[in-house]
Amino acid sequence: MIVESLTDSFSFARELRLLSKSDFSQVFDQPTRVGNRAFTVLFRSNLQNHPRLGLAIAKKQVRLAVDRNRIKRLIRECFRQQQHQLPNIDLVFMVRRDINQLDNAKIQSAIQHIWKQVAKKCAR
């Protein structure tokens, strides 16, 4: 049986997630911030050899659980596809209230815009 490493697969393994309070705290302490109409993203370099994703989708911003879950699915899927182009950073996605007015295609394009902003800031 051959086991693929994280760098070879496009899965969204547990190692690619921010799970603990301390993981999130490290990002919230001294973040670099990017954003657009739909999202605010905080990120910070990590000591891992891969990027990690955290989601902070507030009930205050997106009332219905079905909408929060849809947004999380879209973010995870875009991250899964983009993970090999991202530097070694921890990202925390937060939503803005305007996201309720956007359909899936517009949310995906907003996420793509975030990836470009992150790449630009990391290149500095």
Short mmCIF file of N, CA and C in Angstrom, two decimals:
data_model
loop_
_atom_site.label_atom_id
_atom_site.label_comp_id
_atom_site.label_asym_id
_atom_site.label_seq_id
_atom_site.Cartn_x
_atom_site.Cartn_y
_atom_site.Cartn_z
N MET A 1 0.84 -1.18 0.00
CA MET A 1 0.00 0.00 0.00
C MET A 1 0.89 1.25 0.00
N ILE A 2 0.61 2.16 -0.92
CA ILE A 2 1.37 3.39 -1.03
C ILE A 2 0.59 4.51 -0.35
N VAL A 3 1.24 5.22 0.55
CA VAL A 3 0.60 6.33 1.25
C VAL A 3 1.09 7.63 0.62
N GLU A 4 0.15 8.45 0.19
CA GLU A 4 0.52 9.73 -0.41
C GLU A 4 0.84 10.74 0.68
N SER A 5 1.82 11.57 0.41
CA SER A 5 2.12 12.65 1.35
C SER A 5 1.15 13.79 1.09
N LEU A 6 1.11 14.74 2.00
CA LEU A 6 0.22 15.89 1.85
C LEU A 6 0.54 16.69 0.61
N THR A 7 1.80 16.72 0.22
CA THR A 7 2.18 17.53 -0.94
C THR A 7 1.77 16.89 -2.25
N ASP A 8 1.45 15.61 -2.25
CA ASP A 8 1.08 14.93 -3.49
C ASP A 8 -0.42 14.89 -3.72
N SER A 9 -1.21 15.02 -2.68
CA SER A 9 -2.65 14.84 -2.83
C SER A 9 -3.39 16.18 -2.80
N PHE A 10 -4.63 16.12 -3.21
CA PHE A 10 -5.48 17.30 -3.15
C PHE A 10 -6.57 17.09 -2.09
N SER A 11 -6.28 16.29 -1.09
CA SER A 11 -7.27 16.05 -0.03
C SER A 11 -7.26 17.22 0.94
N PHE A 12 -8.22 17.20 1.85
CA PHE A 12 -8.26 18.21 2.90
C PHE A 12 -8.09 17.48 4.23
N ALA A 13 -6.86 17.00 4.44
CA ALA A 13 -6.54 16.18 5.61
C ALA A 13 -6.58 17.01 6.89
N ARG A 14 -6.61 16.33 8.00
CA ARG A 14 -6.66 16.97 9.31
C ARG A 14 -5.46 17.91 9.53
N GLU A 15 -4.31 17.56 8.97
CA GLU A 15 -3.10 18.37 9.13
C GLU A 15 -3.22 19.73 8.45
N LEU A 16 -4.18 19.89 7.55
CA LEU A 16 -4.36 21.14 6.81
C LEU A 16 -5.37 22.07 7.47
N ARG A 17 -5.80 21.73 8.67
CA ARG A 17 -6.83 22.52 9.36
C ARG A 17 -6.26 23.14 10.63
N LEU A 18 -6.75 24.31 10.95
CA LEU A 18 -6.48 24.91 12.27
C LEU A 18 -7.57 24.36 13.18
N LEU A 19 -7.17 23.65 14.21
CA LEU A 19 -8.16 22.98 15.04
C LEU A 19 -8.24 23.52 16.47
N SER A 20 -7.11 23.84 17.05
CA SER A 20 -7.12 24.20 18.47
C SER A 20 -7.19 25.71 18.66
N LYS A 21 -7.55 26.09 19.85
CA LYS A 21 -7.62 27.50 20.21
C LYS A 21 -6.24 28.16 20.07
N SER A 22 -5.20 27.43 20.41
CA SER A 22 -3.85 28.00 20.30
C SER A 22 -3.45 28.23 18.84
N ASP A 23 -3.90 27.36 17.93
CA ASP A 23 -3.64 27.56 16.50
C ASP A 23 -4.28 28.86 16.03
N PHE A 24 -5.54 29.06 16.40
CA PHE A 24 -6.24 30.28 16.01
C PHE A 24 -5.62 31.51 16.68
N SER A 25 -5.23 31.38 17.95
CA SER A 25 -4.65 32.51 18.68
C SER A 25 -3.37 33.00 18.03
N GLN A 26 -2.55 32.08 17.52
CA GLN A 26 -1.32 32.49 16.85
C GLN A 26 -1.61 33.37 15.65
N VAL A 27 -2.66 33.05 14.92
CA VAL A 27 -3.02 33.85 13.75
C VAL A 27 -3.60 35.19 14.19
N PHE A 28 -4.45 35.19 15.21
CA PHE A 28 -5.10 36.42 15.66
C PHE A 28 -4.14 37.38 16.36
N ASP A 29 -3.00 36.88 16.88
CA ASP A 29 -2.07 37.73 17.61
C ASP A 29 -1.44 38.81 16.74
N GLN A 30 -0.79 38.42 15.66
CA GLN A 30 -0.12 39.39 14.77
C GLN A 30 -0.39 39.02 13.32
N PRO A 31 -1.60 39.24 12.85
CA PRO A 31 -1.95 38.77 11.50
C PRO A 31 -1.60 39.79 10.42
N THR A 32 -1.52 39.29 9.22
CA THR A 32 -1.58 40.13 8.03
C THR A 32 -3.01 39.98 7.53
N ARG A 33 -3.60 41.08 7.13
CA ARG A 33 -5.03 41.09 6.82
C ARG A 33 -5.25 41.42 5.34
N VAL A 34 -6.14 40.65 4.70
CA VAL A 34 -6.60 40.97 3.35
C VAL A 34 -8.11 40.82 3.36
N GLY A 35 -8.76 41.42 2.40
CA GLY A 35 -10.21 41.30 2.38
C GLY A 35 -10.81 41.81 1.10
N ASN A 36 -12.09 41.53 0.97
CA ASN A 36 -12.90 42.04 -0.13
C ASN A 36 -14.33 42.17 0.37
N ARG A 37 -15.27 42.27 -0.53
CA ARG A 37 -16.66 42.49 -0.15
C ARG A 37 -17.24 41.35 0.70
N ALA A 38 -16.76 40.14 0.46
CA ALA A 38 -17.33 38.97 1.12
C ALA A 38 -16.55 38.49 2.34
N PHE A 39 -15.21 38.65 2.32
CA PHE A 39 -14.38 38.03 3.35
C PHE A 39 -13.35 39.00 3.92
N THR A 40 -12.98 38.72 5.15
CA THR A 40 -11.76 39.24 5.75
C THR A 40 -10.94 38.01 6.08
N VAL A 41 -9.70 38.00 5.66
CA VAL A 41 -8.83 36.85 5.90
C VAL A 41 -7.60 37.33 6.66
N LEU A 42 -7.34 36.65 7.76
CA LEU A 42 -6.14 36.90 8.55
C LEU A 42 -5.18 35.75 8.27
N PHE A 43 -3.92 36.07 8.06
CA PHE A 43 -2.96 34.99 7.86
C PHE A 43 -1.62 35.33 8.47
N ARG A 44 -0.85 34.28 8.71
CA ARG A 44 0.46 34.43 9.32
C ARG A 44 1.28 33.20 8.93
N SER A 45 2.57 33.39 8.73
CA SER A 45 3.41 32.26 8.34
C SER A 45 3.44 31.23 9.47
N ASN A 46 3.64 29.98 9.08
CA ASN A 46 3.71 28.92 10.08
C ASN A 46 5.01 28.12 9.89
N LEU A 47 5.30 27.24 10.80
CA LEU A 47 6.51 26.43 10.75
C LEU A 47 6.27 25.07 10.12
N GLN A 48 5.08 24.86 9.61
CA GLN A 48 4.74 23.61 8.93
C GLN A 48 5.32 23.65 7.52
N ASN A 49 5.20 22.58 6.79
CA ASN A 49 5.62 22.60 5.39
C ASN A 49 4.41 22.63 4.45
N HIS A 50 3.29 23.15 4.95
CA HIS A 50 2.07 23.26 4.18
C HIS A 50 1.18 24.34 4.78
N PRO A 51 0.25 24.88 3.98
CA PRO A 51 -0.69 25.86 4.54
C PRO A 51 -1.77 25.17 5.37
N ARG A 52 -2.38 25.93 6.28
CA ARG A 52 -3.49 25.40 7.08
C ARG A 52 -4.63 26.41 7.05
N LEU A 53 -5.85 25.90 7.14
CA LEU A 53 -7.06 26.72 7.02
C LEU A 53 -7.88 26.67 8.29
N GLY A 54 -8.37 27.83 8.71
CA GLY A 54 -9.31 27.93 9.82
C GLY A 54 -10.50 28.75 9.37
N LEU A 55 -11.67 28.42 9.88
CA LEU A 55 -12.90 29.12 9.50
C LEU A 55 -13.54 29.70 10.75
N ALA A 56 -13.91 30.97 10.67
CA ALA A 56 -14.61 31.65 11.76
C ALA A 56 -15.83 32.33 11.14
N ILE A 57 -16.87 31.55 10.92
CA ILE A 57 -18.09 32.04 10.28
C ILE A 57 -19.10 32.34 11.37
N ALA A 58 -19.29 33.61 11.65
CA ALA A 58 -20.10 34.03 12.79
C ALA A 58 -21.60 33.91 12.50
N LYS A 59 -22.32 33.40 13.48
CA LYS A 59 -23.77 33.31 13.37
C LYS A 59 -24.40 34.70 13.26
N LYS A 60 -23.74 35.67 13.82
CA LYS A 60 -24.24 37.05 13.75
C LYS A 60 -24.22 37.56 12.31
N GLN A 61 -23.24 37.13 11.52
CA GLN A 61 -23.13 37.57 10.13
C GLN A 61 -23.99 36.75 9.18
N VAL A 62 -24.07 35.43 9.41
CA VAL A 62 -24.83 34.52 8.55
C VAL A 62 -25.76 33.73 9.47
N ARG A 63 -27.02 34.11 9.51
CA ARG A 63 -27.97 33.56 10.48
C ARG A 63 -28.24 32.06 10.32
N LEU A 64 -28.52 31.63 9.09
CA LEU A 64 -28.97 30.26 8.88
C LEU A 64 -27.80 29.29 8.79
N ALA A 65 -27.93 28.16 9.49
CA ALA A 65 -26.87 27.15 9.49
C ALA A 65 -26.61 26.62 8.08
N VAL A 66 -27.65 26.47 7.30
CA VAL A 66 -27.48 25.96 5.94
C VAL A 66 -26.60 26.90 5.12
N ASP A 67 -26.74 28.20 5.33
CA ASP A 67 -25.91 29.17 4.62
C ASP A 67 -24.47 29.16 5.13
N ARG A 68 -24.30 29.06 6.44
CA ARG A 68 -22.94 28.98 7.00
C ARG A 68 -22.22 27.74 6.48
N ASN A 69 -22.92 26.62 6.44
CA ASN A 69 -22.31 25.38 5.96
C ASN A 69 -21.97 25.45 4.48
N ARG A 70 -22.82 26.10 3.68
CA ARG A 70 -22.55 26.26 2.25
C ARG A 70 -21.29 27.08 2.04
N ILE A 71 -21.16 28.16 2.78
CA ILE A 71 -19.97 29.02 2.68
C ILE A 71 -18.72 28.24 3.09
N LYS A 72 -18.80 27.49 4.17
CA LYS A 72 -17.66 26.69 4.62
C LYS A 72 -17.26 25.67 3.57
N ARG A 73 -18.24 25.01 2.96
CA ARG A 73 -17.94 24.03 1.91
C ARG A 73 -17.22 24.67 0.74
N LEU A 74 -17.68 25.85 0.33
CA LEU A 74 -17.06 26.54 -0.80
C LEU A 74 -15.61 26.95 -0.46
N ILE A 75 -15.39 27.45 0.74
CA ILE A 75 -14.04 27.85 1.14
C ILE A 75 -13.12 26.64 1.19
N ARG A 76 -13.59 25.55 1.81
CA ARG A 76 -12.77 24.34 1.91
C ARG A 76 -12.40 23.79 0.54
N GLU A 77 -13.37 23.76 -0.36
CA GLU A 77 -13.12 23.23 -1.70
C GLU A 77 -12.11 24.09 -2.45
N CYS A 78 -12.24 25.39 -2.39
CA CYS A 78 -11.28 26.28 -3.05
C CYS A 78 -9.89 26.13 -2.43
N PHE A 79 -9.82 26.00 -1.12
CA PHE A 79 -8.54 25.80 -0.45
C PHE A 79 -7.92 24.47 -0.88
N ARG A 80 -8.72 23.43 -0.94
CA ARG A 80 -8.23 22.11 -1.31
C ARG A 80 -7.58 22.15 -2.70
N GLN A 81 -8.21 22.86 -3.62
CA GLN A 81 -7.69 22.94 -4.98
C GLN A 81 -6.46 23.85 -5.07
N GLN A 82 -6.36 24.82 -4.20
CA GLN A 82 -5.32 25.84 -4.27
C GLN A 82 -4.15 25.57 -3.34
N GLN A 83 -4.23 24.58 -2.48
CA GLN A 83 -3.27 24.39 -1.40
C GLN A 83 -1.82 24.28 -1.86
N HIS A 84 -1.57 23.74 -3.05
CA HIS A 84 -0.19 23.55 -3.50
C HIS A 84 0.43 24.84 -4.03
N GLN A 85 -0.39 25.85 -4.31
CA GLN A 85 0.13 27.13 -4.76
C GLN A 85 0.33 28.12 -3.61
N LEU A 86 -0.16 27.78 -2.44
CA LEU A 86 -0.06 28.68 -1.29
C LEU A 86 1.24 28.45 -0.53
N PRO A 87 1.80 29.52 0.04
CA PRO A 87 3.00 29.36 0.88
C PRO A 87 2.63 28.72 2.22
N ASN A 88 3.60 28.51 3.07
CA ASN A 88 3.38 27.90 4.38
C ASN A 88 2.80 28.95 5.33
N ILE A 89 1.48 29.07 5.32
CA ILE A 89 0.80 30.05 6.15
C ILE A 89 -0.41 29.42 6.80
N ASP A 90 -0.85 30.05 7.89
CA ASP A 90 -2.12 29.71 8.53
C ASP A 90 -3.10 30.80 8.14
N LEU A 91 -4.27 30.41 7.63
CA LEU A 91 -5.30 31.35 7.19
C LEU A 91 -6.54 31.19 8.06
N VAL A 92 -7.16 32.29 8.41
CA VAL A 92 -8.46 32.26 9.08
C VAL A 92 -9.42 33.12 8.25
N PHE A 93 -10.45 32.47 7.70
CA PHE A 93 -11.47 33.16 6.92
C PHE A 93 -12.58 33.62 7.84
N MET A 94 -12.96 34.89 7.72
CA MET A 94 -14.12 35.44 8.41
C MET A 94 -15.00 36.09 7.36
N VAL A 95 -16.32 36.02 7.56
CA VAL A 95 -17.23 36.56 6.54
C VAL A 95 -17.73 37.93 6.93
N ARG A 96 -18.14 38.66 5.91
CA ARG A 96 -18.81 39.94 6.11
C ARG A 96 -20.29 39.76 5.82
N ARG A 97 -21.07 40.65 6.31
CA ARG A 97 -22.52 40.55 6.18
C ARG A 97 -22.99 40.52 4.73
N ASP A 98 -22.28 41.18 3.83
CA ASP A 98 -22.66 41.22 2.41
C ASP A 98 -22.66 39.85 1.74
N ILE A 99 -22.07 38.86 2.36
CA ILE A 99 -21.97 37.54 1.74
C ILE A 99 -23.34 36.90 1.54
N ASN A 100 -24.31 37.29 2.33
CA ASN A 100 -25.66 36.72 2.18
C ASN A 100 -26.28 37.03 0.83
N GLN A 101 -25.83 38.09 0.17
CA GLN A 101 -26.40 38.50 -1.11
C GLN A 101 -25.71 37.84 -2.30
N LEU A 102 -24.66 37.03 -2.06
CA LEU A 102 -23.87 36.46 -3.14
C LEU A 102 -24.24 35.01 -3.41
N ASP A 103 -24.23 34.64 -4.68
CA ASP A 103 -24.45 33.23 -5.03
C ASP A 103 -23.10 32.49 -5.01
N ASN A 104 -23.13 31.19 -5.27
CA ASN A 104 -21.91 30.37 -5.18
C ASN A 104 -20.81 30.85 -6.11
N ALA A 105 -21.15 31.20 -7.33
CA ALA A 105 -20.13 31.64 -8.30
C ALA A 105 -19.44 32.92 -7.84
N LYS A 106 -20.20 33.85 -7.28
CA LYS A 106 -19.60 35.10 -6.79
C LYS A 106 -18.75 34.87 -5.55
N ILE A 107 -19.17 33.94 -4.71
CA ILE A 107 -18.37 33.61 -3.53
C ILE A 107 -17.05 32.97 -3.96
N GLN A 108 -17.11 32.08 -4.94
CA GLN A 108 -15.89 31.45 -5.43
C GLN A 108 -14.94 32.47 -6.06
N SER A 109 -15.48 33.42 -6.80
CA SER A 109 -14.61 34.45 -7.38
C SER A 109 -14.02 35.35 -6.29
N ALA A 110 -14.78 35.60 -5.21
CA ALA A 110 -14.25 36.37 -4.08
C ALA A 110 -13.10 35.61 -3.40
N ILE A 111 -13.23 34.30 -3.31
CA ILE A 111 -12.17 33.48 -2.71
C ILE A 111 -10.93 33.51 -3.61
N GLN A 112 -11.13 33.41 -4.92
CA GLN A 112 -9.99 33.48 -5.86
C GLN A 112 -9.27 34.83 -5.72
N HIS A 113 -10.04 35.88 -5.54
CA HIS A 113 -9.46 37.21 -5.34
C HIS A 113 -8.61 37.23 -4.06
N ILE A 114 -9.07 36.57 -3.03
CA ILE A 114 -8.33 36.48 -1.77
C ILE A 114 -6.99 35.76 -2.00
N TRP A 115 -6.99 34.66 -2.76
CA TRP A 115 -5.75 33.92 -3.01
C TRP A 115 -4.72 34.83 -3.69
N LYS A 116 -5.18 35.66 -4.64
CA LYS A 116 -4.26 36.57 -5.33
C LYS A 116 -3.69 37.60 -4.36
N GLN A 117 -4.54 38.13 -3.48
CA GLN A 117 -4.08 39.11 -2.50
C GLN A 117 -3.07 38.50 -1.53
N VAL A 118 -3.33 37.27 -1.09
CA VAL A 118 -2.44 36.58 -0.16
C VAL A 118 -1.09 36.35 -0.84
N ALA A 119 -1.10 35.88 -2.07
CA ALA A 119 0.14 35.64 -2.81
C ALA A 119 0.94 36.93 -2.96
N LYS A 120 0.24 38.03 -3.24
CA LYS A 120 0.91 39.32 -3.41
C LYS A 120 1.55 39.78 -2.10
N LYS A 121 0.82 39.64 -0.98
CA LYS A 121 1.37 40.06 0.32
C LYS A 121 2.50 39.17 0.79
N CYS A 122 2.43 37.88 0.47
CA CYS A 122 3.49 36.96 0.88
C CYS A 122 4.75 37.16 0.06
N ALA A 123 4.61 37.66 -1.15
CA ALA A 123 5.76 37.88 -2.02
C ALA A 123 6.61 39.06 -1.54
N ARG A 124 6.04 39.93 -0.74
CA ARG A 124 6.78 41.11 -0.24
C ARG A 124 7.84 40.73 0.75
#
